[in-house]
Tab-separated table of C-alpha atoms and ligand atoms in Angstrom:
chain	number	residue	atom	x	y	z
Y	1	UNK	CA	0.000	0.000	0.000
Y	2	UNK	CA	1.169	3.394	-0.705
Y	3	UNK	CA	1.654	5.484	2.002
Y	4	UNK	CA	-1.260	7.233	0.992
Y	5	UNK	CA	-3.142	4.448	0.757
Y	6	UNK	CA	-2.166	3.576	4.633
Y	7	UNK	CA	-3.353	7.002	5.427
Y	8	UNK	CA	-6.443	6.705	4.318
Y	9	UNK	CA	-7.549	3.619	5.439
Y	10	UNK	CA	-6.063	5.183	9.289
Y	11	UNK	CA	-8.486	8.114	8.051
Y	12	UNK	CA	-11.159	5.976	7.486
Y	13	UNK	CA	-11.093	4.332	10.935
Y	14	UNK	CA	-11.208	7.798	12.305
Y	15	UNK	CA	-14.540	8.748	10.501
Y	16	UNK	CA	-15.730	5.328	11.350
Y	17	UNK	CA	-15.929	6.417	14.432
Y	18	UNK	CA	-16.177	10.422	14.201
Y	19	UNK	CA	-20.160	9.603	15.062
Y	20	UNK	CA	-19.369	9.359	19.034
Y	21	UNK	CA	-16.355	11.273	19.340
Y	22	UNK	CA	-16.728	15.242	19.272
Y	23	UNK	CA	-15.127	18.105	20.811
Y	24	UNK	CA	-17.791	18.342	23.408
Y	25	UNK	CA	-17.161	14.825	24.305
Y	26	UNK	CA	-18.032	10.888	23.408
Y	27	UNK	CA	-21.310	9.745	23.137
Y	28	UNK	CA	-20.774	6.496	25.072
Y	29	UNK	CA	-23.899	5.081	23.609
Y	30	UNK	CA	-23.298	5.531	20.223
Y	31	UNK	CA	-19.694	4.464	20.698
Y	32	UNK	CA	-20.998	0.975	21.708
Y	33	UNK	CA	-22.910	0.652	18.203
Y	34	UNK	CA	-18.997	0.840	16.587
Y	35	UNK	CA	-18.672	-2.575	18.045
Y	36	UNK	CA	-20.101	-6.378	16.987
Y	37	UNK	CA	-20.466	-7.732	20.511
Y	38	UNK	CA	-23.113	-10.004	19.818
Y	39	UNK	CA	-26.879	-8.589	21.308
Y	40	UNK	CA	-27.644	-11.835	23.073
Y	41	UNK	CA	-24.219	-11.534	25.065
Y	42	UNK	CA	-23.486	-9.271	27.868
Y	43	UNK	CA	-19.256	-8.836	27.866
Y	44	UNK	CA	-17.677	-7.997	31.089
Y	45	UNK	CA	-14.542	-9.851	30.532
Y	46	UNK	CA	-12.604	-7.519	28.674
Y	47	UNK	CA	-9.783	-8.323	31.194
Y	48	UNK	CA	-9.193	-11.745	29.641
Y	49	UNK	CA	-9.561	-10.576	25.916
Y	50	UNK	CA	-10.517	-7.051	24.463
Y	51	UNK	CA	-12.907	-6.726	21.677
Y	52	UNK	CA	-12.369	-3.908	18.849
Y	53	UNK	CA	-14.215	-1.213	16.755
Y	54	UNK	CA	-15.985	-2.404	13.768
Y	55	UNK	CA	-13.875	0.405	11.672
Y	56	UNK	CA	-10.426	-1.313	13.462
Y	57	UNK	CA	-11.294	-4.683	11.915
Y	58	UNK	CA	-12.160	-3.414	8.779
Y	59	UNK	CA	-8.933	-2.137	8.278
Y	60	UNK	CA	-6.853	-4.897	9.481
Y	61	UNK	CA	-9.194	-6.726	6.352
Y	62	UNK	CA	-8.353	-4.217	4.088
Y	63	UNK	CA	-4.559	-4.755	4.995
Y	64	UNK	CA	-4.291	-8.299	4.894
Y	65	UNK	CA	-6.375	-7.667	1.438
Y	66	UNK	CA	-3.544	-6.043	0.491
Y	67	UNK	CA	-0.660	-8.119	1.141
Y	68	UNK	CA	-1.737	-10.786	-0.502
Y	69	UNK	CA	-1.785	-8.666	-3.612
Y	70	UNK	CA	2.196	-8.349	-3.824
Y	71	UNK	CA	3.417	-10.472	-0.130
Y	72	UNK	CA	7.127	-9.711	-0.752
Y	73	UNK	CA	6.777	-6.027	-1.097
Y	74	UNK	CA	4.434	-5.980	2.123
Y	75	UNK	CA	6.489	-8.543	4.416
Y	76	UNK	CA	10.024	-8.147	2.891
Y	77	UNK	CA	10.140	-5.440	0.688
Y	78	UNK	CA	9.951	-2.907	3.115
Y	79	UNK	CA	6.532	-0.916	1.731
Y	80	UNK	CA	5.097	-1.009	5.418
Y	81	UNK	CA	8.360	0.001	7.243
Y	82	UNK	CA	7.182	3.606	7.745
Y	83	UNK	CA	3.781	2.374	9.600
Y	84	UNK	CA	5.891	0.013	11.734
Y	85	UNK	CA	7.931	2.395	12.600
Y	86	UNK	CA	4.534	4.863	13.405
Y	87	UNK	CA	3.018	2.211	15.581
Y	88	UNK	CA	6.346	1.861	17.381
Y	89	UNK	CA	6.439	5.667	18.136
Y	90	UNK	CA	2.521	5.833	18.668
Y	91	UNK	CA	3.012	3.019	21.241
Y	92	UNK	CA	5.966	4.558	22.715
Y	93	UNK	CA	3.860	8.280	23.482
Y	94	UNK	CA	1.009	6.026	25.210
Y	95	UNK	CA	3.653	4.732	27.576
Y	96	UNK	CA	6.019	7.450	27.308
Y	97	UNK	CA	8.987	6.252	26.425
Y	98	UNK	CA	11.146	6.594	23.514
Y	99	UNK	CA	10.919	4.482	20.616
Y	100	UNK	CA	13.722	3.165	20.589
Y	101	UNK	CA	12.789	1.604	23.947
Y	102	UNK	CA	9.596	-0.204	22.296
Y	103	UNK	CA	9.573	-3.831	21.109
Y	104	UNK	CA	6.494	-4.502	18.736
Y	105	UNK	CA	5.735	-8.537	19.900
Y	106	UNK	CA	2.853	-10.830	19.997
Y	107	UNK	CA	1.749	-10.233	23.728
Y	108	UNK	CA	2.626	-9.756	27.332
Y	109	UNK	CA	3.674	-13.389	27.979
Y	110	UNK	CA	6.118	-13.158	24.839
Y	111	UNK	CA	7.660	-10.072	26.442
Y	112	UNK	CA	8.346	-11.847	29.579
Y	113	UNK	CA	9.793	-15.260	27.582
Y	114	UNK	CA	12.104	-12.289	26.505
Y	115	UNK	CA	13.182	-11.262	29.937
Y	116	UNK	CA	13.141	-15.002	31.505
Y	117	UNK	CA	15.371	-16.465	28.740
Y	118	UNK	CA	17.629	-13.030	28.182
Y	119	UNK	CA	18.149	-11.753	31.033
Y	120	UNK	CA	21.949	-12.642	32.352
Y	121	UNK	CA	20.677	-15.062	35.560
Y	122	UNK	CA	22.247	-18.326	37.309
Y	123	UNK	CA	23.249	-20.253	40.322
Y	124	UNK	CA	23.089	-17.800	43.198
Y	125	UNK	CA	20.199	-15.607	41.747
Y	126	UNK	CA	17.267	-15.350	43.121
Y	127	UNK	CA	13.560	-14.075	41.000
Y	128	UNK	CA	11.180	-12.984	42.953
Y	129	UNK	CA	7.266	-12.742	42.916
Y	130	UNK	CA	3.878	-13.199	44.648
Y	131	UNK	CA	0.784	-14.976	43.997
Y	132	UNK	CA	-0.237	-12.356	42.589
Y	133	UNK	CA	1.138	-13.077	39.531
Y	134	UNK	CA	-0.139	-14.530	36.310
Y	135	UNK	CA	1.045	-17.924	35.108
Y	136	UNK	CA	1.871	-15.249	32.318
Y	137	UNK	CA	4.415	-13.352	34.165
Y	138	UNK	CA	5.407	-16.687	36.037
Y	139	UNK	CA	5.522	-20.265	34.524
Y	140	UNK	CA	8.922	-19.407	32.380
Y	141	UNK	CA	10.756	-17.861	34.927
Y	142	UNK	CA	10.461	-21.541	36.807
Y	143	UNK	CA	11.356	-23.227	33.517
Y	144	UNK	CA	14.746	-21.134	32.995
Y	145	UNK	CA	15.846	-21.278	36.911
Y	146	UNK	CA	15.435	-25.756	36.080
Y	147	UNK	CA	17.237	-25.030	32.780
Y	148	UNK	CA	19.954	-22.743	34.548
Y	149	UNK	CA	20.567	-22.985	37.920
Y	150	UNK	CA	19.081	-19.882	39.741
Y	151	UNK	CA	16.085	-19.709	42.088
Y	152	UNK	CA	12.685	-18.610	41.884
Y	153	UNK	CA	10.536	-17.583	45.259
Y	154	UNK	CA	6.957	-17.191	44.475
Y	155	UNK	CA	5.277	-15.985	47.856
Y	156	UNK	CA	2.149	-16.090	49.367
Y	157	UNK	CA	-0.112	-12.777	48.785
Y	158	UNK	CA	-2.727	-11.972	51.126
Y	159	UNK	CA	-4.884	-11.250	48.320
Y	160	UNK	CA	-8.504	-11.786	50.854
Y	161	UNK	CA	-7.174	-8.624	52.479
Y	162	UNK	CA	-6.822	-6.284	49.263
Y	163	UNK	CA	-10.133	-4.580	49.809
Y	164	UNK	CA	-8.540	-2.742	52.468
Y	165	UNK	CA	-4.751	-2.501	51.666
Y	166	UNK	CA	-3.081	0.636	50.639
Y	167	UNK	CA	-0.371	1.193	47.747
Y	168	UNK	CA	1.891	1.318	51.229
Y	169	UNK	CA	0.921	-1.320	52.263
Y	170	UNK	CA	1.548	-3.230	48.756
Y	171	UNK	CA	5.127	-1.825	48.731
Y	172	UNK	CA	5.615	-2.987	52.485
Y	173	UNK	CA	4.699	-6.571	51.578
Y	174	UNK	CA	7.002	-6.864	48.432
Y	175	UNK	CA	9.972	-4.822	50.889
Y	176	UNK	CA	10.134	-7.464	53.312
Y	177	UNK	CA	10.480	-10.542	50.373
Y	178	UNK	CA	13.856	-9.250	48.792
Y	179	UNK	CA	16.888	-11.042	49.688
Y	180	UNK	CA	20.308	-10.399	49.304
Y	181	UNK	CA	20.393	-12.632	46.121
Y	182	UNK	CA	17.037	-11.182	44.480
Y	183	UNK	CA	18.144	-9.983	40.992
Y	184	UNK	CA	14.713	-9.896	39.873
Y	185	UNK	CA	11.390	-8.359	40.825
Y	186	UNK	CA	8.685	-9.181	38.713
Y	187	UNK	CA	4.749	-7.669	39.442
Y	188	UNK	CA	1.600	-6.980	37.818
Y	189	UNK	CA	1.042	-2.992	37.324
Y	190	UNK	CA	-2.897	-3.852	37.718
Y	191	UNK	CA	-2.969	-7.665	38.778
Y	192	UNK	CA	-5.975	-9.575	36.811
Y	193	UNK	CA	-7.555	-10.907	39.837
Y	194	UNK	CA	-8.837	-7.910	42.322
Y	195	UNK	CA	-7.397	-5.531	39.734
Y	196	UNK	CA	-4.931	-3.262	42.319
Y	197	UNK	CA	-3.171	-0.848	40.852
Y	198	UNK	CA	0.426	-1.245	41.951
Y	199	UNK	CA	2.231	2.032	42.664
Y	200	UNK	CA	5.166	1.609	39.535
Y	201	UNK	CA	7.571	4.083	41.145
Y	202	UNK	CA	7.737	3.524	44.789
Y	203	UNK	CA	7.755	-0.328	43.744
Y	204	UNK	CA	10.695	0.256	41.244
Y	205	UNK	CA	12.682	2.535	44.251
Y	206	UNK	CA	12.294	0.373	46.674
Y	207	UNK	CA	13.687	-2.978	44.693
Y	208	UNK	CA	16.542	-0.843	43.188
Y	209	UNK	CA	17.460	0.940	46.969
Y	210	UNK	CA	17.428	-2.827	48.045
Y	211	UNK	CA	20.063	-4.041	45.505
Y	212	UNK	CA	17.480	-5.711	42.960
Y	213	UNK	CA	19.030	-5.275	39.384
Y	214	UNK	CA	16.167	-5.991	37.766
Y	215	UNK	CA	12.431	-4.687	37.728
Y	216	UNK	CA	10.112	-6.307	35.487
Y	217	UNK	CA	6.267	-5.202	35.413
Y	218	UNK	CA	3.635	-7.673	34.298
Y	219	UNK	CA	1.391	-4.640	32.487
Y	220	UNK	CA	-1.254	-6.437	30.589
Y	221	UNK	CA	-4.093	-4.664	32.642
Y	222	UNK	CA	-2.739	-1.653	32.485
Y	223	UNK	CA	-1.953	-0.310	29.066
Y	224	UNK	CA	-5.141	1.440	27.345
Y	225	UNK	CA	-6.852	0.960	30.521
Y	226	UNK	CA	-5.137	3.207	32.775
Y	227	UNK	CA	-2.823	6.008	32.031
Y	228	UNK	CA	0.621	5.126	32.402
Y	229	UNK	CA	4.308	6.730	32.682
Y	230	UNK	CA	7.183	4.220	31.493
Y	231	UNK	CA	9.890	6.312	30.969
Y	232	UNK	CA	9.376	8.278	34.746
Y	233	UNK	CA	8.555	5.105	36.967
Y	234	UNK	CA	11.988	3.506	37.291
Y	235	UNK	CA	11.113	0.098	36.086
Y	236	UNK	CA	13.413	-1.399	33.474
Y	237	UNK	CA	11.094	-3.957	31.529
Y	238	UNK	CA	7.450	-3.969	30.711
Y	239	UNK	CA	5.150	-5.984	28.885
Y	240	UNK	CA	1.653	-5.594	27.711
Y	241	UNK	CA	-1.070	-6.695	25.781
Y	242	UNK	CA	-2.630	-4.086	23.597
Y	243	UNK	CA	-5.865	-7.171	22.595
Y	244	UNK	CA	-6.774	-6.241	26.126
Y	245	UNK	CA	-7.545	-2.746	26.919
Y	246	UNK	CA	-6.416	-0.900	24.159
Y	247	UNK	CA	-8.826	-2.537	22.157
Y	248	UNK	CA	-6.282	-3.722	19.434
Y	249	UNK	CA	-5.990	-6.831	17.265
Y	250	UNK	CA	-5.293	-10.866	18.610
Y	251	UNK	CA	-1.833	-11.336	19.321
Y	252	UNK	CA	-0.006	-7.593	19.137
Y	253	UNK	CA	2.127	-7.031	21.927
Y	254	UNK	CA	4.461	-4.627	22.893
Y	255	UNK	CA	7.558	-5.010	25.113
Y	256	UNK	CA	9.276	-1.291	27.212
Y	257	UNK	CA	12.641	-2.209	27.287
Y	258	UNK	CA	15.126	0.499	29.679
Y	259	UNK	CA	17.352	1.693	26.926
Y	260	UNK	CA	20.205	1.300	29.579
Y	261	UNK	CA	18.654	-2.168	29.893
Y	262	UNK	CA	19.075	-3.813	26.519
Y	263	UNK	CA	22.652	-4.486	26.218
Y	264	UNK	CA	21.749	-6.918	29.308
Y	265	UNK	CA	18.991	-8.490	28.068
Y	266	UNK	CA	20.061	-11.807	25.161
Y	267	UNK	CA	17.785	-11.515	22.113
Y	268	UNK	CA	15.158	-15.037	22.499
Y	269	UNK	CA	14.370	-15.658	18.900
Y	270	UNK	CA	18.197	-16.386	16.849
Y	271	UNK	CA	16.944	-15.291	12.885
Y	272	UNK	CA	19.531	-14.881	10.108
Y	273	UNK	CA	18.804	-11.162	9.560
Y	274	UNK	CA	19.298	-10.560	13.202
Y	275	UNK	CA	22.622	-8.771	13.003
Y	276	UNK	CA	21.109	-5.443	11.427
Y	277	UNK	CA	19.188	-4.752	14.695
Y	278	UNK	CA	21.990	-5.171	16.869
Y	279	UNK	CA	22.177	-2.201	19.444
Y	280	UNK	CA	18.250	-1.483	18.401
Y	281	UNK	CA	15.368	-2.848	20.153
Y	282	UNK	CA	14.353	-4.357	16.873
Y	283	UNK	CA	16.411	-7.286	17.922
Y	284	UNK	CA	13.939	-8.378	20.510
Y	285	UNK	CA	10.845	-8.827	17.690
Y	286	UNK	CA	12.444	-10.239	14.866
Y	287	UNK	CA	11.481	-13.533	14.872
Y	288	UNK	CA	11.028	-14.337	10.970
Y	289	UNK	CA	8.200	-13.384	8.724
Y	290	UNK	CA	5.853	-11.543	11.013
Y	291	UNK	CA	2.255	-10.359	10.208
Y	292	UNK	CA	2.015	-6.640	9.455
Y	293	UNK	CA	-1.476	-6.049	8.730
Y	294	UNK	CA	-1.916	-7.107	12.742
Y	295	UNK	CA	1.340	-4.150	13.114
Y	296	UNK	CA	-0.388	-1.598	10.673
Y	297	UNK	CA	-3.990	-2.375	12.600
Y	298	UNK	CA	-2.221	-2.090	15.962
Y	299	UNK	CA	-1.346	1.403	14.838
Y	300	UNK	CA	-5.028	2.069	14.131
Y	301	UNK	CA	-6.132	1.052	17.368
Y	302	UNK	CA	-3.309	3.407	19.689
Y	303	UNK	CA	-4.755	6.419	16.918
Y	304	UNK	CA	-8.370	5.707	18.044
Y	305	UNK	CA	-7.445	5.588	21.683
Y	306	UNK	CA	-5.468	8.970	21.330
Y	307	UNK	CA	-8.825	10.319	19.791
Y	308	UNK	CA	-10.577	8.930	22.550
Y	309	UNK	CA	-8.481	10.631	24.848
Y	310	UNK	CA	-6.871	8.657	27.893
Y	311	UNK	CA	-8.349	11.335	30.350
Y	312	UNK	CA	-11.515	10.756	28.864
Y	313	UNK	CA	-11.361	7.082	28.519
Y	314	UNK	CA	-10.048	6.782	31.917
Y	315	UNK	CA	-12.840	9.042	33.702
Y	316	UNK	CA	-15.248	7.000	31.704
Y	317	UNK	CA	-14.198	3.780	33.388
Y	318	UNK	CA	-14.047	5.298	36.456
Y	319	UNK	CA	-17.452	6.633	36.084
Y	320	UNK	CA	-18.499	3.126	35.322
Y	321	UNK	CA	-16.271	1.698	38.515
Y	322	UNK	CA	-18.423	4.348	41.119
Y	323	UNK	CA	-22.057	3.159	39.924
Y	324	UNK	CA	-20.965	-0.326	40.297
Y	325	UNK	CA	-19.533	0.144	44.057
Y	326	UNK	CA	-22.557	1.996	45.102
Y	327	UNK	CA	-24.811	-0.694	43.438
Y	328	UNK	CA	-22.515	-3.035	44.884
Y	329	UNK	CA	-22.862	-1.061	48.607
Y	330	UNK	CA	-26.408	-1.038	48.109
Y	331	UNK	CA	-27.061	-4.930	48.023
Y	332	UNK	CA	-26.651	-6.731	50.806
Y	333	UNK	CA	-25.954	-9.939	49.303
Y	334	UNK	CA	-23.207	-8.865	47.253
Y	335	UNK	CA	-20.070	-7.511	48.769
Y	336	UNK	CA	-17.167	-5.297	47.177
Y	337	UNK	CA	-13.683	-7.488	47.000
Y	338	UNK	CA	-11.334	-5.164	45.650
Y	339	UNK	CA	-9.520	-1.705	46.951
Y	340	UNK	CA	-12.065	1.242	47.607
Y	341	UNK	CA	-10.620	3.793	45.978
Y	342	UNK	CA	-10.247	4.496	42.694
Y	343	UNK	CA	-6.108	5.546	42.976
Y	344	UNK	CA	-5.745	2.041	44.152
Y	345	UNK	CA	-8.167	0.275	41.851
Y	346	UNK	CA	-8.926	0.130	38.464
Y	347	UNK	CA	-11.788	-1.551	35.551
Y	348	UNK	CA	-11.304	-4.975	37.002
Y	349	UNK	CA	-12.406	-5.730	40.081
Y	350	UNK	CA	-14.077	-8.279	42.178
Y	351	UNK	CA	-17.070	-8.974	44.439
Y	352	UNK	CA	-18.590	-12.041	46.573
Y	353	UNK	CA	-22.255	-13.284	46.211
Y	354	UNK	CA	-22.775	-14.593	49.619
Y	355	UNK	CA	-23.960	-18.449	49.697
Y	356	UNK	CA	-22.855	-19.034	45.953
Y	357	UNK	CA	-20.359	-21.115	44.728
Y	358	UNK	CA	-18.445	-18.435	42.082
Y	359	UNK	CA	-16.973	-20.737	39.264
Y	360	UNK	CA	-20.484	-22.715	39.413
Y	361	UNK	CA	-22.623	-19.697	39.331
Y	362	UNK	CA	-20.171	-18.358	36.783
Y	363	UNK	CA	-20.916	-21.315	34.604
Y	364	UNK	CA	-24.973	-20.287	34.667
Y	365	UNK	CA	-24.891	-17.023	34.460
Y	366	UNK	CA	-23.131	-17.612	31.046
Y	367	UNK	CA	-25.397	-20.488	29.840
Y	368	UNK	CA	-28.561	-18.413	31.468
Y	369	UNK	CA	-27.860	-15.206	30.971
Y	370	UNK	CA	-25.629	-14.472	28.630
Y	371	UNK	CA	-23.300	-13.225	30.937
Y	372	UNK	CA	-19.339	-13.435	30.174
Y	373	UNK	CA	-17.005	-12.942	32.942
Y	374	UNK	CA	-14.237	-14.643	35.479
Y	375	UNK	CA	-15.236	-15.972	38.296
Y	376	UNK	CA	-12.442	-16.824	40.562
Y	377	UNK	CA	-12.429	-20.082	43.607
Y	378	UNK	CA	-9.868	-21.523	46.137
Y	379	UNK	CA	-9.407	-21.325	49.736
Y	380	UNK	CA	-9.260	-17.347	50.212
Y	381	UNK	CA	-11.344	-16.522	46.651
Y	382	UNK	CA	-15.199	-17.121	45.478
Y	383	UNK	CA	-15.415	-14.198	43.436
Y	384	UNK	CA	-16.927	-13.401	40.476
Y	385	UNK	CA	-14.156	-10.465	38.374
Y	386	UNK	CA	-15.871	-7.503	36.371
Y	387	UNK	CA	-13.847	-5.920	33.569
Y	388	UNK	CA	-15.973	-2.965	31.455
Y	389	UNK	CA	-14.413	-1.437	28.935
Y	390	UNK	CA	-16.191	1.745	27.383
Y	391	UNK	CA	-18.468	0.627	25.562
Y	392	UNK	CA	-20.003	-0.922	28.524
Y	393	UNK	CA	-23.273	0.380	29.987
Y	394	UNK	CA	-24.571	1.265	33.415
Y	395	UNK	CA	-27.884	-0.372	32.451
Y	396	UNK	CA	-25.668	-3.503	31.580
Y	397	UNK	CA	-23.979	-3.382	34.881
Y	398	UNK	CA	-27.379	-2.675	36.625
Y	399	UNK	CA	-28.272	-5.768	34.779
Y	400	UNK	CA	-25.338	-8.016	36.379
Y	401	UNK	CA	-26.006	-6.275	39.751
Y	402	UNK	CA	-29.752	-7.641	40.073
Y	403	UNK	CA	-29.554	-11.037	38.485
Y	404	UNK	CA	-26.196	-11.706	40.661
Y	405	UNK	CA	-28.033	-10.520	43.437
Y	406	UNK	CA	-30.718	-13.516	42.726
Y	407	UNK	CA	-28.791	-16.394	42.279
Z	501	LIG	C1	-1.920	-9.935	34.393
Z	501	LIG	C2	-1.808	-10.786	33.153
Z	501	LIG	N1	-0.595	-11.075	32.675
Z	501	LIG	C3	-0.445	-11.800	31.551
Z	501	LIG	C4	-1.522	-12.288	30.873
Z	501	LIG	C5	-1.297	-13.086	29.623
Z	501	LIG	O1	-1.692	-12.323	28.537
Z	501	LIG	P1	-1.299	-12.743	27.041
Z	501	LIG	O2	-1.945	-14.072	26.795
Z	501	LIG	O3	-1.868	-11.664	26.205
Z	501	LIG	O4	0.169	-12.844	26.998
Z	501	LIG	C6	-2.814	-12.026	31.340
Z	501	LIG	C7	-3.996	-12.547	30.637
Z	501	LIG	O5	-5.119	-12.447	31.058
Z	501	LIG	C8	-2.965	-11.248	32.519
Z	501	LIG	O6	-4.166	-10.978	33.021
């Protein structure tokens, strides 16, 4: 495509969705009829997968469409380099950072394969994280420490007690964990199961002051959903998942690497055109042919969210987040499982039906109802996890609210 040709079909997506978004503000109604959620279904687990406009899809089409009219010019030949390298410096302004700091990969567990197999660990080391984590951000740290020698100490979180913990008291827990030998800190920024929004800078000063080398953050709830600052928290790696939140295509990721950080870090994917990257961050996404109509589209969807407007986007889901606590408040059987306030929170958050089994009830309010979300058992959990995105309704969550209150 020329470049022209990229342009307009960017332009297009914009006046796709022009219809909601004016400079008095979104219509939040209309916005929802840019999307092909089916009627029947009532989403709330945008947490586990995002869905995207109608107008983003189209153009992903219209790229793949395309490529397959010429493949080596659009893979190989170079004719999309300049909207790669657009997405990369969209994505890097959304987490501001620089883009040469930005890795364009597949998702957030990709970007932490990256870190598990590259960074420079072994005997004596020590990685460190809580249950908190996501077998995302976790499983292939314990398959390099059996591959290489070093250690991995997952601890206990006292996640029953996050309805009433502080970001103190979240950098107080992970504080008294490091050890001497902990190289590596890894966290969620916003953890996926009562959706607490860690604080990124004290975390990061804290693990450096105590001799950790390494701070990786687990950011897949975070980017799109919640404005974010990279570059000024301190952490050195951080990988997200734009099909989340930001409302992007299946399998685009993108991976913050600390420019200071990258020298330390060995590439994961070996590729015989590797050595023109070297000393760029383009040697931690070059893994072969890659799909660019998923890159180009990826650029679509960070253009729509900057025309959105994070502030906007943001007070939206926090708008959405206060009528479900005070509907939440306001029925007795149903009781709030995630932090109070809204600093410490985020679009993902949890709450108790007393007398119901969660991951049962789950089950039938899906088969019943229509309903889609997580629902979340074990010995300190039976909780049922809410993720809106914008599009989401208060009539949808009044909805929820009054059958959950039933079961
Ligand atoms: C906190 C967290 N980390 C990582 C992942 C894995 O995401 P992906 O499959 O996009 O790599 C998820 C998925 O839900 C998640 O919630």
């Amino acid at each position: 495509m020329s470049d022209d040709g990229c342009q307009c079909s960017s332009l297009r997506v914009l006046k796709a969705l022009a219809s909601s978004i004016t400079q008095s503000g979104v219509d939040w109604d209309e916005l929802a009829r840019a999307y092909d959620l089916a009627p029947e279904i009532l989403y709330l687990n945008h947490a586990s997968i995002g869905t995207i406009p109608r107008a983003i899809a189209s153009a992903r089409h219209r790229y793949l469409d395309l490529c397959e009219t010429n493949p080596w010019l659009y893979i190989w030949g170079g004719a999309w380099e300049k909207e790669r390298q657009d997405t990369r410096r969209r994505a890097a302004a959304l987490m501001r950072c620089d883009a040469d700091e930005v890795a364009i990969t597949h998702n957030t567990t990709e970007g932490i394969n990256v870190l598990a197999q590259g960074l420079p660990l072994g005997p004596g080391d020590e990685v460190l994280f809580s249950s908190m984590n996501h077998p995302g951000a976790s499983v292939c740290w314990q398959q390099q420490a059996a591959r290489r020698g070093f250690k991995v100490r997952r601890f206990e979180f006292p996640v029953a007690e996050a309805d009433s913990m502080s970001a103190d008291d979240i950098a107080a827990i992970y504080r008294e964990q490091v050890r001497d030998a902990t190289r590596v800190l890894v966290f969620p920024h916003v953890d996926n199961i009562v959706g607490f929004r860690y604080p990124l800078r004290q975390m990061a000063s804290m693990a450096h002051e105590l001799g950790v080398e390494f701070v990786v953050v687990d950011a897949a709830q975070a980017v799109g959903m919640i404005p974010v600052d990279v570059g000024a928290s301190g952490v050195d790696f951080y990988a997200t998942s734009p099909h989340k939140w930001l409302q992007a295509p299946k399998g685009t990721g993108l991976l913050y690497l600390r420019k200071a950080m990258q020298e330390r870090v060995q590439p994961m994917w070996t590729t015989w055109g590797q050595a023109r990257w070297k000393g760029t961050v383009r040697v931690f996404e070059d893994y072969g042919t890659r799909g660019m109509p998923e890159v180009l589209a990826l650029g679509d969807a960070l253009r729509f969210h900057d025309e959105l407007g994070e502030r906007r986007k943001h007070a939206r889901l926090r708008d959405l987040w206060e009528h479900t606590r005070a509907l939440v408040d306001a029925t007795l059987r149903i009781r709030w499982r995630s932090p109070r306030d809204w600093k410490s929170s985020s679009s993902l958050y949890a709450v108790e039906v007393g007398g119901v089994n969660a991951p049962e009830a789950g089950q039938r309010l899906y088969e019943q109802h229509g309903i889609v979300l997580r629902a979340f058992g074990g010995a300190e959990l039976n909780t049922f996890r809410l993720s809106p995105n914008v599009m989401t309704s208060k009539k949808q969550i009044e909805r929820v609210v009054r059958i959950a209150a039933a079961l």
